[in-house]
Short mmCIF file of C-alpha atoms in Angstrom, two decimals:
data_model
loop_
_atom_site.label_atom_id
_atom_site.label_comp_id
_atom_site.label_asym_id
_atom_site.label_seq_id
_atom_site.Cartn_x
_atom_site.Cartn_y
_atom_site.Cartn_z
CA UNK A 1 0.00 0.00 0.00
CA UNK A 2 1.17 3.50 -0.82
CA UNK A 3 1.64 6.22 1.71
CA UNK A 4 -1.47 8.25 2.60
CA UNK A 5 -1.76 11.54 0.82
CA UNK A 6 -1.14 14.67 2.83
CA UNK A 7 -2.61 18.06 2.10
CA UNK A 8 0.10 20.66 1.46
CA UNK A 9 0.33 23.29 4.16
CA UNK A 10 -0.99 26.70 3.22
CA UNK A 11 1.29 29.52 4.43
CA UNK A 12 -0.34 32.13 6.60
CA UNK A 13 -2.77 32.34 9.46
CA UNK A 14 -4.84 29.20 10.14
CA UNK A 15 -8.51 29.20 11.09
CA UNK A 16 -7.60 27.29 14.22
CA UNK A 17 -5.86 30.43 15.47
CA UNK A 18 -9.17 32.27 15.44
CA UNK A 19 -9.88 35.91 14.59
CA UNK A 20 -7.31 38.64 15.09
CA UNK A 21 -7.90 42.28 16.02
CA UNK A 22 -5.22 44.96 15.81
CA UNK A 23 -5.00 48.73 15.97
CA UNK A 24 -3.71 50.28 12.74
CA UNK A 25 -3.52 53.88 11.54
CA UNK A 26 -6.88 53.72 9.77
CA UNK A 27 -8.75 52.25 12.74
CA UNK A 28 -9.33 48.80 14.17
CA UNK A 29 -8.45 46.00 11.77
CA UNK A 30 -10.00 42.56 12.19
CA UNK A 31 -9.10 39.37 10.38
CA UNK A 32 -12.12 37.10 10.56
CA UNK A 33 -12.15 33.45 9.36
CA UNK A 34 -14.52 32.86 6.46
CA UNK A 35 -17.18 30.28 7.31
CA UNK A 36 -17.35 28.73 3.86
CA UNK A 37 -13.69 28.44 2.84
CA UNK A 38 -11.13 26.82 5.16
CA UNK A 39 -8.22 29.09 4.20
CA UNK A 40 -10.10 32.34 3.58
CA UNK A 41 -10.07 35.47 5.70
CA UNK A 42 -12.14 38.63 5.67
CA UNK A 43 -10.49 41.93 6.54
CA UNK A 44 -12.68 44.51 8.29
CA UNK A 45 -11.76 48.05 9.29
CA UNK A 46 -13.87 49.52 12.07
CA UNK A 47 -16.48 46.86 11.29
CA UNK A 48 -16.69 47.63 7.55
CA UNK A 49 -15.74 44.74 5.23
CA UNK A 50 -12.70 45.65 3.14
CA UNK A 51 -11.27 42.51 1.57
CA UNK A 52 -11.62 38.75 1.35
CA UNK A 53 -8.52 36.64 0.73
CA UNK A 54 -8.37 32.87 0.20
CA UNK A 55 -4.79 31.86 0.92
CA UNK A 56 -5.29 28.56 -0.91
CA UNK A 57 -6.98 30.11 -3.93
CA UNK A 58 -5.92 33.68 -4.84
CA UNK A 59 -8.14 33.41 -7.91
CA UNK A 60 -11.22 33.48 -5.69
CA UNK A 61 -12.96 36.86 -5.40
CA UNK A 62 -15.57 36.73 -2.69
CA UNK A 63 -16.94 40.28 -2.90
CA UNK A 64 -19.20 41.23 -5.80
CA UNK A 65 -17.42 44.52 -6.52
CA UNK A 66 -14.07 42.72 -6.68
CA UNK A 67 -15.46 40.15 -9.12
CA UNK A 68 -16.66 43.00 -11.34
CA UNK A 69 -13.17 44.48 -11.41
CA UNK A 70 -11.83 40.94 -11.84
CA UNK A 71 -13.82 40.64 -15.07
CA UNK A 72 -11.99 43.69 -16.40
CA UNK A 73 -8.65 42.21 -15.34
CA UNK A 74 -9.56 39.05 -17.25
CA UNK A 75 -10.57 40.97 -20.37
CA UNK A 76 -7.85 43.62 -20.39
CA UNK A 77 -5.52 41.43 -22.48
CA UNK A 78 -5.33 37.86 -23.81
CA UNK A 79 -5.47 35.21 -21.09
CA UNK A 80 -2.31 34.77 -19.00
CA UNK A 81 -0.60 37.75 -20.64
CA UNK A 82 1.30 39.77 -18.00
CA UNK A 83 0.16 43.30 -17.20
CA UNK A 84 1.63 46.29 -15.44
CA UNK A 85 -0.79 47.40 -12.75
CA UNK A 86 -1.04 50.19 -10.21
CA UNK A 87 -3.36 49.58 -7.26
CA UNK A 88 -4.38 52.69 -5.35
CA UNK A 89 -5.45 51.40 -1.95
CA UNK A 90 -4.22 48.01 -0.83
CA UNK A 91 -6.32 46.50 1.93
CA UNK A 92 -5.55 42.80 1.98
CA UNK A 93 -4.19 43.01 -1.60
CA UNK A 94 -6.95 40.79 -2.99
CA UNK A 95 -6.94 42.18 -6.53
CA UNK A 96 -3.15 42.27 -6.70
CA UNK A 97 -3.10 38.59 -5.67
CA UNK A 98 -5.76 37.83 -8.30
CA UNK A 99 -3.78 39.55 -11.04
CA UNK A 100 -0.58 37.74 -10.05
CA UNK A 101 -2.33 34.36 -10.00
CA UNK A 102 -4.22 34.77 -13.28
CA UNK A 103 -1.53 36.71 -15.14
CA UNK A 104 1.89 35.37 -14.06
CA UNK A 105 4.88 37.70 -14.40
CA UNK A 106 2.69 40.79 -14.07
CA UNK A 107 4.50 43.74 -12.52
CA UNK A 108 2.39 45.45 -9.89
CA UNK A 109 2.71 48.36 -7.52
CA UNK A 110 0.38 49.08 -4.62
CA UNK A 111 0.01 52.39 -2.80
CA UNK A 112 -1.38 51.89 0.72
CA UNK A 113 -1.16 54.77 3.16
CA UNK A 114 -1.63 52.58 6.26
CA UNK A 115 1.74 50.87 6.65
CA UNK A 116 0.59 49.16 9.84
CA UNK A 117 -2.21 47.49 7.93
CA UNK A 118 0.22 46.36 5.25
CA UNK A 119 2.53 44.87 7.88
CA UNK A 120 -0.40 43.00 9.43
CA UNK A 121 -1.53 41.63 6.07
CA UNK A 122 1.98 40.61 5.05
CA UNK A 123 2.53 38.80 8.36
CA UNK A 124 -0.79 36.98 8.58
CA UNK A 125 -1.83 36.64 4.91
CA UNK A 126 1.55 36.44 3.16
CA UNK A 127 2.10 36.96 -0.55
CA UNK A 128 3.67 34.33 -2.77
CA UNK A 129 7.37 35.14 -3.03
CA UNK A 130 7.29 34.67 -6.79
CA UNK A 131 4.80 37.47 -7.32
CA UNK A 132 6.15 40.80 -8.51
CA UNK A 133 4.07 42.97 -6.16
CA UNK A 134 5.65 46.01 -4.54
CA UNK A 135 3.67 47.65 -1.75
CA UNK A 136 4.68 51.17 -0.81
CA UNK A 137 3.37 53.31 2.00
CA UNK A 138 1.96 56.64 0.92
CA UNK A 139 -1.00 58.61 -0.34
CA UNK A 140 -2.75 57.16 -3.38
CA UNK A 141 -2.92 60.41 -5.30
CA UNK A 142 0.73 61.21 -4.65
CA UNK A 143 1.67 57.77 -5.99
CA UNK A 144 -0.49 58.30 -9.06
CA UNK A 145 1.03 61.72 -9.73
CA UNK A 146 4.52 60.17 -9.66
CA UNK A 147 3.59 57.48 -12.17
CA UNK A 148 5.21 58.09 -15.58
CA UNK A 149 3.11 58.77 -18.67
CA UNK A 150 1.94 55.81 -20.77
CA UNK A 151 3.46 53.29 -18.33
CA UNK A 152 0.62 51.25 -16.86
CA UNK A 153 -1.86 48.80 -18.37
CA UNK A 154 -4.23 48.94 -15.44
CA UNK A 155 -4.98 51.47 -12.70
CA UNK A 156 -7.34 50.29 -9.96
CA UNK A 157 -8.59 52.87 -7.47
CA UNK A 158 -10.05 51.31 -4.33
CA UNK A 159 -9.21 54.16 -2.00
CA UNK A 160 -11.02 54.59 1.30
CA UNK A 161 -10.32 56.58 4.44
CA UNK A 162 -12.38 54.64 6.92
CA UNK A 163 -15.48 53.79 4.90
CA UNK A 164 -15.38 56.91 2.70
CA UNK A 165 -13.66 57.74 -0.59
CA UNK A 166 -11.33 60.70 0.09
CA UNK A 167 -12.25 63.92 -1.71
CA UNK A 168 -8.82 64.40 -3.34
CA UNK A 169 -9.09 60.97 -5.01
CA UNK A 170 -12.45 61.72 -6.64
CA UNK A 171 -11.78 64.65 -8.97
CA UNK A 172 -11.17 65.49 -12.60
CA UNK A 173 -7.55 66.24 -11.77
CA UNK A 174 -7.14 62.79 -10.20
CA UNK A 175 -8.74 61.15 -13.24
CA UNK A 176 -6.46 63.05 -15.60
CA UNK A 177 -3.43 61.65 -13.83
CA UNK A 178 -4.86 58.15 -14.23
CA UNK A 179 -5.55 58.75 -17.93
CA UNK A 180 -2.02 60.07 -18.41
CA UNK A 181 -0.44 57.08 -16.66
CA UNK A 182 -2.31 54.50 -18.75
CA UNK A 183 -1.00 53.00 -21.95
CA UNK A 184 -3.06 53.62 -25.07
CA UNK A 185 -4.97 50.37 -24.56
CA UNK A 186 -4.97 50.59 -20.77
CA UNK A 187 -7.96 50.46 -18.42
CA UNK A 188 -9.03 52.32 -15.30
CA UNK A 189 -11.29 50.86 -12.61
CA UNK A 190 -12.67 52.59 -9.54
CA UNK A 191 -14.68 51.24 -6.63
CA UNK A 192 -16.83 53.77 -4.79
CA UNK A 193 -19.82 53.59 -2.44
CA UNK A 194 -23.01 55.63 -2.23
CA UNK A 195 -26.68 55.44 -1.33
CA UNK A 196 -29.90 57.46 -1.24
CA UNK A 197 -29.99 60.16 -3.94
CA UNK A 198 -26.64 58.90 -5.34
CA UNK A 199 -25.19 62.40 -5.70
CA UNK A 200 -21.63 61.12 -5.23
CA UNK A 201 -21.99 58.26 -7.73
CA UNK A 202 -23.54 60.54 -10.34
CA UNK A 203 -20.76 63.07 -9.85
CA UNK A 204 -18.08 60.40 -10.19
CA UNK A 205 -19.59 59.15 -13.43
CA UNK A 206 -19.69 62.72 -14.76
CA UNK A 207 -16.11 63.29 -13.58
CA UNK A 208 -14.70 60.28 -15.41
CA UNK A 209 -16.80 61.02 -18.50
CA UNK A 210 -15.09 64.42 -18.66
CA UNK A 211 -11.70 62.68 -18.97
CA UNK A 212 -12.20 59.30 -20.64
CA UNK A 213 -13.96 58.74 -23.97
CA UNK A 214 -15.14 55.28 -22.87
CA UNK A 215 -16.94 54.65 -19.59
CA UNK A 216 -19.40 52.27 -17.98
CA UNK A 217 -20.86 51.87 -14.50
CA UNK A 218 -21.79 48.60 -12.77
CA UNK A 219 -23.91 48.23 -9.63
CA UNK A 220 -26.53 46.09 -7.98
CA UNK A 221 -29.97 47.14 -9.30
CA UNK A 222 -31.23 48.02 -5.81
CA UNK A 223 -28.13 50.13 -5.14
CA UNK A 224 -28.53 51.80 -8.53
CA UNK A 225 -32.07 52.80 -7.61
CA UNK A 226 -30.89 54.31 -4.32
CA UNK A 227 -32.78 51.69 -2.30
CA UNK A 228 -29.66 50.38 -0.59
CA UNK A 229 -26.18 51.68 0.23
CA UNK A 230 -23.51 49.81 -1.70
CA UNK A 231 -20.71 49.65 -4.24
CA UNK A 232 -20.44 51.18 -7.69
CA UNK A 233 -17.70 50.06 -10.07
CA UNK A 234 -16.67 52.50 -12.79
CA UNK A 235 -14.60 51.25 -15.72
CA UNK A 236 -12.94 53.65 -18.16
CA UNK A 237 -10.51 53.59 -21.07
CA UNK A 238 -9.16 55.48 -24.05
CA UNK A 239 -10.44 52.73 -26.36
CA UNK A 240 -13.76 50.80 -26.44
CA UNK A 241 -14.48 48.67 -23.38
CA UNK A 242 -15.26 44.94 -23.80
CA UNK A 243 -18.94 45.56 -23.08
CA UNK A 244 -20.52 42.42 -24.64
CA UNK A 245 -18.23 40.07 -22.73
CA UNK A 246 -18.54 42.11 -19.53
CA UNK A 247 -22.32 41.87 -19.81
CA UNK A 248 -22.17 38.10 -20.32
CA UNK A 249 -19.92 37.62 -17.31
CA UNK A 250 -22.09 39.80 -15.10
CA UNK A 251 -25.12 37.72 -16.10
CA UNK A 252 -23.48 34.57 -14.70
CA UNK A 253 -22.40 36.15 -11.41
CA UNK A 254 -24.34 35.10 -8.27
CA UNK A 255 -24.85 38.77 -7.36
CA UNK A 256 -27.21 40.76 -9.55
CA UNK A 257 -25.65 43.62 -11.50
CA UNK A 258 -26.69 46.19 -14.04
CA UNK A 259 -24.28 47.84 -16.48
CA UNK A 260 -24.89 51.40 -17.65
CA UNK A 261 -23.23 52.74 -20.79
CA UNK A 262 -23.97 55.31 -23.45
CA UNK A 263 -27.42 56.86 -23.22
CA UNK A 264 -28.28 54.99 -20.02
CA UNK A 265 -25.20 56.40 -18.33
CA UNK A 266 -25.93 59.89 -19.66
CA UNK A 267 -29.42 59.66 -18.22
CA UNK A 268 -27.96 58.53 -14.89
CA UNK A 269 -25.67 61.55 -14.62
CA UNK A 270 -28.54 63.85 -15.80
CA UNK A 271 -26.40 66.92 -16.32
CA UNK A 272 -24.34 66.49 -13.14
CA UNK A 273 -21.27 68.73 -13.09
CA UNK A 274 -17.86 66.99 -12.88
CA UNK A 275 -16.04 67.28 -9.55
CA UNK A 276 -12.82 69.30 -9.35
CA UNK A 277 -10.24 69.78 -6.63
CA UNK A 278 -12.06 72.96 -5.69
CA UNK A 279 -15.48 71.34 -5.24
CA UNK A 280 -14.66 67.82 -4.05
CA UNK A 281 -16.17 66.20 -0.96
CA UNK A 282 -15.69 62.66 0.41
CA UNK A 283 -18.23 59.99 -0.39
CA UNK A 284 -21.06 59.74 2.15
CA UNK A 285 -20.56 57.68 5.28
CA UNK A 286 -22.43 54.39 5.25
CA UNK A 287 -25.62 54.41 7.30
CA UNK A 288 -25.82 52.41 10.55
CA UNK A 289 -26.03 48.65 9.99
CA UNK A 290 -25.13 49.06 6.29
CA UNK A 291 -22.85 46.03 6.58
CA UNK A 292 -25.05 43.88 8.77
#
């Protein structure tokens, strides 16, 4: 008889160690074991869910908004082709891990202002040593402004101070820096949150439309109607977006989503004025119990 098979050890924190809470610059960070996946962890900051990482499967995206950005990562170039990516906002580095796993040899930089959070994530949810991911402490906009022209295939903005998008990362000037940094065929993705009258989401759509010739917005139908606070994903580019394939992928996702483009997106913004550095405000704070 052969030797019994053993399951390879997965580096990083084990569920048997239980949850972990730590004070970081941006608040109280909690790593909470995921109930459904034995090597997955959810990162929360001050009770607000930020990231979900499966140490055994970096190709798993547990949050709907991350899967929507993941679709763009999948469609940004032929399968397995490496990309250069700039992630503004790091969290638990879920999307950087996903890009590294699905597009080997990709070169990625991450700007995360909370170095204590990065140290916690690196220690408890370590990155594969073969991945070319550089995480630097610092402000997202400052990192974007330093990025050379025409140097990046993908810019992903997932920037939050607490549970709010900072004002200086939600302006025409910010978007122009992203457009400048992208290659001719590059793509920009932004995750924001809003609810109620959706003034912030409408303004962000108008802001990106003032900079990029191609734009679409993706959100849960209830969120899009202002019935529930939640995430909006905005995708932009200098060249046409892969809308038919995006639509097909969204239709197979377990979470409902609606994609707005063209006239539908124009109707959504309804004459909203783009946001500038002089008029910017942070996104609204989530209402009580928004995250359960």
